[in-house]
Coordinates of C-alpha atoms in Angstrom, one line a residue:
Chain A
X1253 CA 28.6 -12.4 128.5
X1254 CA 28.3 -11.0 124.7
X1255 CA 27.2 -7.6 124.8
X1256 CA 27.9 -6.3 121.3
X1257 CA 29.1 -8.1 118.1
X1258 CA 29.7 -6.8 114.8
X1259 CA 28.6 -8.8 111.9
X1260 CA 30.7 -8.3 108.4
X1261 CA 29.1 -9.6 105.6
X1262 CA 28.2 -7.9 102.0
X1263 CA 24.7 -9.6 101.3
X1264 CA 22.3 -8.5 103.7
X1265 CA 20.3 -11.7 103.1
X1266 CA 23.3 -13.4 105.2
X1267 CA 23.3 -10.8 107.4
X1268 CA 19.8 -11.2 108.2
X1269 CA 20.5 -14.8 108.4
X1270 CA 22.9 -14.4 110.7
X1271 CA 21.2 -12.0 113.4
X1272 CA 18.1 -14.8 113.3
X1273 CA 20.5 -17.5 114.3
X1274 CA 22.1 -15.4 116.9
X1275 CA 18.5 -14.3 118.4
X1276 CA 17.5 -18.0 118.3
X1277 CA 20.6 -19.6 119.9
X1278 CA 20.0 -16.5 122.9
X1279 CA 21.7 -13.7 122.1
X1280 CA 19.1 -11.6 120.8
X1281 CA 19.7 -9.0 123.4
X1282 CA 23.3 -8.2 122.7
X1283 CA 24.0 -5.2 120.6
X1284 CA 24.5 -6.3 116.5
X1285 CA 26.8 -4.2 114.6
X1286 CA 26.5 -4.8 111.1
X1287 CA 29.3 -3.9 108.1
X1288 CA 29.3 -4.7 104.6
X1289 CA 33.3 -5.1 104.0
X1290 CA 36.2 -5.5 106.3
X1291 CA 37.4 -2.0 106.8
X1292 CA 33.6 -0.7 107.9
X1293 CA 34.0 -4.4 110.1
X1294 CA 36.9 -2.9 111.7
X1295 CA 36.0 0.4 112.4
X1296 CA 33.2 -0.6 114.0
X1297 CA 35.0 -3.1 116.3
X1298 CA 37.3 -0.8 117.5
X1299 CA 34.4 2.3 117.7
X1300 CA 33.2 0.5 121.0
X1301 CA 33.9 -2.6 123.2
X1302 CA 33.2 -5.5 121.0
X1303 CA 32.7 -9.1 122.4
X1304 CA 32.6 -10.8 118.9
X1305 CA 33.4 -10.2 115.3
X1306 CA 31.7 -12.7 113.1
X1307 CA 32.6 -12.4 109.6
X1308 CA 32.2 -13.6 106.0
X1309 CA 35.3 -14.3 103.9
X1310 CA 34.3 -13.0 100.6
X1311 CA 33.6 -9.2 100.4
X1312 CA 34.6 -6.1 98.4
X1313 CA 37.5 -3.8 99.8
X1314 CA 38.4 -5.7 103.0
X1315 CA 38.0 -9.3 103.1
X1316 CA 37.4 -11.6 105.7
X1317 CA 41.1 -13.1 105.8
X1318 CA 42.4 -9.2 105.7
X1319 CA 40.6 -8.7 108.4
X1320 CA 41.3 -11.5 110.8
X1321 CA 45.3 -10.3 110.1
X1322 CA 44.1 -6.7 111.0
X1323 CA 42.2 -7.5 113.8
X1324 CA 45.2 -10.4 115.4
X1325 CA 47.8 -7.7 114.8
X1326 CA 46.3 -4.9 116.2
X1327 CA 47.2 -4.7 120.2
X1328 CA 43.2 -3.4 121.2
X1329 CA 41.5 -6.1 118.9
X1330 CA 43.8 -9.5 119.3
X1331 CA 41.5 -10.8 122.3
X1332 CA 38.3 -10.4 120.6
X1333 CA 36.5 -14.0 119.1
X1334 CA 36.2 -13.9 115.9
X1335 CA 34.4 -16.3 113.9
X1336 CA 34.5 -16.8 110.1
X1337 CA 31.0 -17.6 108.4
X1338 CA 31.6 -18.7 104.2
X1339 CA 30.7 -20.4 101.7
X1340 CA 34.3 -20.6 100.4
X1341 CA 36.1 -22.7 103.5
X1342 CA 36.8 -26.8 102.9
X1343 CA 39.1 -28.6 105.1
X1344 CA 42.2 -26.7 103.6
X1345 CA 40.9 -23.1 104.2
X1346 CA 39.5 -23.9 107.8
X1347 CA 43.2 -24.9 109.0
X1348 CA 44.7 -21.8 107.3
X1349 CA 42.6 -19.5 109.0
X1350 CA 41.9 -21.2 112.6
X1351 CA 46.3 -21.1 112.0
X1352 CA 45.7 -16.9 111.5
X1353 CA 43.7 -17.1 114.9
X1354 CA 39.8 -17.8 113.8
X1355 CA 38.3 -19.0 116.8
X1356 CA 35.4 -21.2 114.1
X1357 CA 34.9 -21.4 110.5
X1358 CA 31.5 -22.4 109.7
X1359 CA 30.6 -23.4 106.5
X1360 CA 27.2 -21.5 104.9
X1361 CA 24.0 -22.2 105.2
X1362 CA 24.4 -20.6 108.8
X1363 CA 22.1 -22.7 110.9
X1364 CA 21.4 -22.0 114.9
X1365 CA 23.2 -25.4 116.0
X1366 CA 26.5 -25.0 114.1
X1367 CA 26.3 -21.2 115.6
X1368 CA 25.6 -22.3 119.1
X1369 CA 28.7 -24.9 118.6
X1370 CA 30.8 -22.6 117.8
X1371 CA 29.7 -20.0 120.1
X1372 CA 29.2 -22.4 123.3
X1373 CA 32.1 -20.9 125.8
X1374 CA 30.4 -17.5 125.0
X1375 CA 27.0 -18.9 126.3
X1376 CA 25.7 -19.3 129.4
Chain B
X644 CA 27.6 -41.8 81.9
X645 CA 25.0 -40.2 81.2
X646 CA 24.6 -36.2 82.9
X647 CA 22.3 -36.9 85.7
X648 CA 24.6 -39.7 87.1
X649 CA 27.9 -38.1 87.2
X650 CA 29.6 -36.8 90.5
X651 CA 29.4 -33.1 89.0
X652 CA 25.8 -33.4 88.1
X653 CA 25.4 -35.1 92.0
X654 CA 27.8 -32.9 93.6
X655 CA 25.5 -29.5 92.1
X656 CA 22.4 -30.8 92.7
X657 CA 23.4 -31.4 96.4
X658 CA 24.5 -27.9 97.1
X659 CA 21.3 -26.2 95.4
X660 CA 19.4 -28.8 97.4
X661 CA 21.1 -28.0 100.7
X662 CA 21.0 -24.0 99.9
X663 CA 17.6 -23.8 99.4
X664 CA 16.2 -26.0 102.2
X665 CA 18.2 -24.4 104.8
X666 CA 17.6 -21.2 103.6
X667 CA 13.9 -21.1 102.2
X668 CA 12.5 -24.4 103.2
X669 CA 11.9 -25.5 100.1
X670 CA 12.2 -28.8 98.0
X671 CA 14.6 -28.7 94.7
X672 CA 13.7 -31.4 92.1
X673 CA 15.4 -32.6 88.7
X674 CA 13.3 -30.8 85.3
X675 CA 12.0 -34.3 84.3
X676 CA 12.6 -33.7 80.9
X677 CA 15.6 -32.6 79.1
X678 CA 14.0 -29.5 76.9
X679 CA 14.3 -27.5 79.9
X680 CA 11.3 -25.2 80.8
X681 CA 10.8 -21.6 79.7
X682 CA 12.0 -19.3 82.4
X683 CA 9.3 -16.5 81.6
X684 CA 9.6 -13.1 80.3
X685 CA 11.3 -11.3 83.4
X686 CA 14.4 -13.4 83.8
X687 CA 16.6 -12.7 87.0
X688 CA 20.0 -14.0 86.8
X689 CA 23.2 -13.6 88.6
X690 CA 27.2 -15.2 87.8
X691 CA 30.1 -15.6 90.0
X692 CA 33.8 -16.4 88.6
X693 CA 35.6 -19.2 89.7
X694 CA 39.2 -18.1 89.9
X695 CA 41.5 -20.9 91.3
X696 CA 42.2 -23.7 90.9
X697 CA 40.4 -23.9 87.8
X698 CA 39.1 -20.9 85.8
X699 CA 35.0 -21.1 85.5
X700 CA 31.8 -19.6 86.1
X701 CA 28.7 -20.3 87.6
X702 CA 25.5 -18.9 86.5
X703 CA 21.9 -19.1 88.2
X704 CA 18.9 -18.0 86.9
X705 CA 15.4 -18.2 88.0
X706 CA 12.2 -16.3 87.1
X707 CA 10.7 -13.1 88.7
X708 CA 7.9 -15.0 90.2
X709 CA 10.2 -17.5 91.5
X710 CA 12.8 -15.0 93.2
X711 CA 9.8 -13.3 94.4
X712 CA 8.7 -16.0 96.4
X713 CA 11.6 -17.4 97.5
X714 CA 12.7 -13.8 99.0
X715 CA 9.2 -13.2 100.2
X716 CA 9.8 -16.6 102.4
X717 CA 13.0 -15.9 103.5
X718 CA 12.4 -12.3 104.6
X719 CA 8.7 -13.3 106.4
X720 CA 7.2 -11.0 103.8
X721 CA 4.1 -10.8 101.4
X722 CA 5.0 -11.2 97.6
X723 CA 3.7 -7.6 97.0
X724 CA 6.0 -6.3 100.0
X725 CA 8.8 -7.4 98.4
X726 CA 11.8 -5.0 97.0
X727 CA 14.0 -5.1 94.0
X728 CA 17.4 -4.9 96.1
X729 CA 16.0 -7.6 98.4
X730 CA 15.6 -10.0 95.4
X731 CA 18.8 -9.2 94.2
X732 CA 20.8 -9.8 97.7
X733 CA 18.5 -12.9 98.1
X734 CA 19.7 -14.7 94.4
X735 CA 23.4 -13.7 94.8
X736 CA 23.8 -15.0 98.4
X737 CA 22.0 -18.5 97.0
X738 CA 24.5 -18.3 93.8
X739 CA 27.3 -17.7 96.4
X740 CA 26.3 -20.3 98.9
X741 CA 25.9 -23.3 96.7
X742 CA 29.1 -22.4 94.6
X743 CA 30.5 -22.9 97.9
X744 CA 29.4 -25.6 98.8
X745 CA 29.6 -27.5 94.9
X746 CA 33.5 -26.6 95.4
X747 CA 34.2 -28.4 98.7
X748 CA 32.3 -31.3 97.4
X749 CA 33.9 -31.1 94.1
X750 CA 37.4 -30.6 95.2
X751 CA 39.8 -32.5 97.8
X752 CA 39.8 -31.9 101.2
X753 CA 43.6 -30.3 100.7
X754 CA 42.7 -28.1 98.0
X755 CA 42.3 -24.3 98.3
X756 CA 40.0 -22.4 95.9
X757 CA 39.0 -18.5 95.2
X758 CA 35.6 -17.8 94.0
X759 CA 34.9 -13.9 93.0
X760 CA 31.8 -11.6 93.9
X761 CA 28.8 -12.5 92.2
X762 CA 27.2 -10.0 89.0
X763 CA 24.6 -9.0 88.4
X764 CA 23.3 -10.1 84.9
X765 CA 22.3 -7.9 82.6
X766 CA 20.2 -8.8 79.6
X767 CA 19.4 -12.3 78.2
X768 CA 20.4 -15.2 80.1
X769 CA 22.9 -16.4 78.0
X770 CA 21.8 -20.0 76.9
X771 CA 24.2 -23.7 77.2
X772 CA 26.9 -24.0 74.5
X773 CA 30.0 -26.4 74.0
X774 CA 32.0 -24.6 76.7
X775 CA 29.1 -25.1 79.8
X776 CA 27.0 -27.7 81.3
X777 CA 23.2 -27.2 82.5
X778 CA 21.3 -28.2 85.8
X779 CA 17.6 -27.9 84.6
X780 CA 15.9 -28.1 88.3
X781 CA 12.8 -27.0 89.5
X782 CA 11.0 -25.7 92.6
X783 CA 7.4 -26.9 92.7
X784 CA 6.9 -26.5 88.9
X785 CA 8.9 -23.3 88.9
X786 CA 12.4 -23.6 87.1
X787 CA 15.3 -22.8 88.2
X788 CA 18.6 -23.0 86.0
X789 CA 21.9 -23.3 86.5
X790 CA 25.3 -23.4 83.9
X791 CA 28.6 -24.0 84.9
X792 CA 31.0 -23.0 82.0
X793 CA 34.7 -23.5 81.7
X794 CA 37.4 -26.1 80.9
X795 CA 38.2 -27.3 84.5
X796 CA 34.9 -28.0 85.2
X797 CA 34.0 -29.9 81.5
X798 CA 37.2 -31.8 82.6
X799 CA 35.6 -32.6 86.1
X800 CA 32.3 -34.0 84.2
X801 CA 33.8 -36.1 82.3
X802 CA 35.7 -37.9 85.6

C-alpha cells in the first residue's frame, strides 16, 4: 500500500498535474511530498518512509537522472519505485534510464491511465 | 513543399495539439492566413534551448488574455482569481511539454537529446527572421505563436 510519495518536479503546473492523476487513479489518501529539484526530492525521501518517488527529468540543481543514481546508490533508498515523468524521454532515453533502475518513464502530458499503468503492482 | 505540409510543420503542430488538449481541453487550429494575427499589447512569452543533438530554440508566445484563460482552466479557477506566477508556471510547462514531445517525433527512436530550462522573456517578442520558422496557430480566435530558430532545425524543414 502507498502511504507517502514525494513528487519532484520544478513547475508546479506539473505538479499539480501530477497529484490530480494520482487522486484520480486512487491514491488521493496517501501522503504527497512535493520538491522542486532533486536534492530537496531526496531529502524528503529519506526524511520519512517513502513508498514512491515520482520524478521529472529536467530540473535546476539536481536532475531527475542525478537523482535516480543517488537514490539506487544509496543503501536506505535502492528499494523505493521510482518513476520518471518528462517531456524529454523517446525510445533511447527510456532504455537508459529503466537500465539506471527507473521502475516507468512516462512521457508528458501525464494522464490517469498511463499513471495507473505504470503504477498497477502498487494498486490494489 | 510548401510550410504547412512538411513533417516539421506536422510534427509541431501535433505536439501543441496534444499539449493543450490533454492539459486544458482545448482545440489548437492553423491561423488561416499567413499575416499572422496581432498578439495584443501584453505579450507573455517564454523560450527553451535545444542543446543536443542540434543547437536551437523554441519560443512560445501567447497573449495575456489567452494565458489567462488557459491557466484559469487548468487550475479550476476564475480569470480574475488568477496569479502572475501561476501564468508563468502554466506557459513554461506547455513550452516544455510540446518541445518534448516535437523532439521524439522529430528525431529517431535511437537518438538522445538535451533540452534546457525554459526563460522567461523579457520585452518584445522577438519577431521570425532568416534563421527561424513560425507556427501561426490559434485557440478559438486567440493566437498563439510559436518560432523555432536554429540551423538543425532549418535543415530538418527542409527534409
Amino acid at each position: 500500500m502507498i502511504k507517502r510519495i514525494v513528487i519532484a518536479d520544478d513547475s508546479a503546473t506539473a505538479r499539480m498535474f501530477i497529484k490530480r492523476c494520482l487522486q484520480i487513479i486512487g491514491l488521493g489518501d496517501a501522503e504527497m511530498v512535493e520538491a522542486e529539484q532533486g536534492k530537496e526530492a531526496l531529502t524528503a525521501a529519506k526524511a520519512a518512509p517513502t513508498d514512491l518517488l515520482l520524478t521529472d527529468l529536467n530540473m535546476p540543481i539536481m536532475d531527475g537522472e542525478t537523482l535516480l543514481k543517488w537514490v539506487k546508490a544509496s543503501p536506505k533508498l535502492m528499494d523505493m519505485p521510482v518513476v520518471i515523468i518528462t517531456s524529454a524521454g523517446n525510445p533511447a532515453k527510456e532504455q537508459e534510464l529503466l537500465k539506471l533502475g527507473a521502475l516507468k518513464v512516462i512521457n508528458k502530458p501525464i494522464s490517469p491511465p498511463a499513471l495507473m499503468e505504470a503504477l498497477s503492482d502498487f494498486i490494489e | 513543399m510548401p510550410h504547412r505540409q512538411t513533417p516539421l510543420y506536422q510534427a509541431m503542430f501535433s505536439a501543441v495539439s496534444q499539449t493543450l488538449e490533454n492539459m486544458a481541453f482545448v482545440e489548437v487550429t492553423a491561423q488561416p492566413e499567413d499575416t499572422p494575427k496581432n498578439l495584443g499589447a501584453t505579450v507573455n512569452w517564454v523560450s527553451m534551448l535545444i542543446h543536443d543533438p542540434f543547437q536551437g530554440e523554441i519560443r512560445l508566445a501567447m497573449s495575456a488574455s489567452l494565458l489567462r484563460e488557459l491557466t484559469a482552466n487548468m487550475f479550476g479557477l476564475e480569470t480574475d482569481e488568477v496569479g502572475q506566477s501561476q501564468q508563468q508556471d502554466i506557459i513554461a510547462e506547455i513550452l516544455n511539454t510540446l518541445t518534448g514531445l516535437f523532439m521524439t517525433a522529430l528525431l529517431p527512436d535511437d537518438q538522445t537529446y538535451q533540452l534546457g530550462l525554459p526563460e522567461h522573456g523579457a520585452g518584445e517578442f522577438p519577431p521570425v527572421d532568416e534563421d527561424s520558422i513560425a507556427w501561426n496557430l490559434e485557440i478559438e480566435g486567440q493566437p498563439l505563436v510559436i518560432i523555432g530558430s536554429g540551423a538543425g532545425l532549418l535543415k530538418a524543414e527542409q527534409v
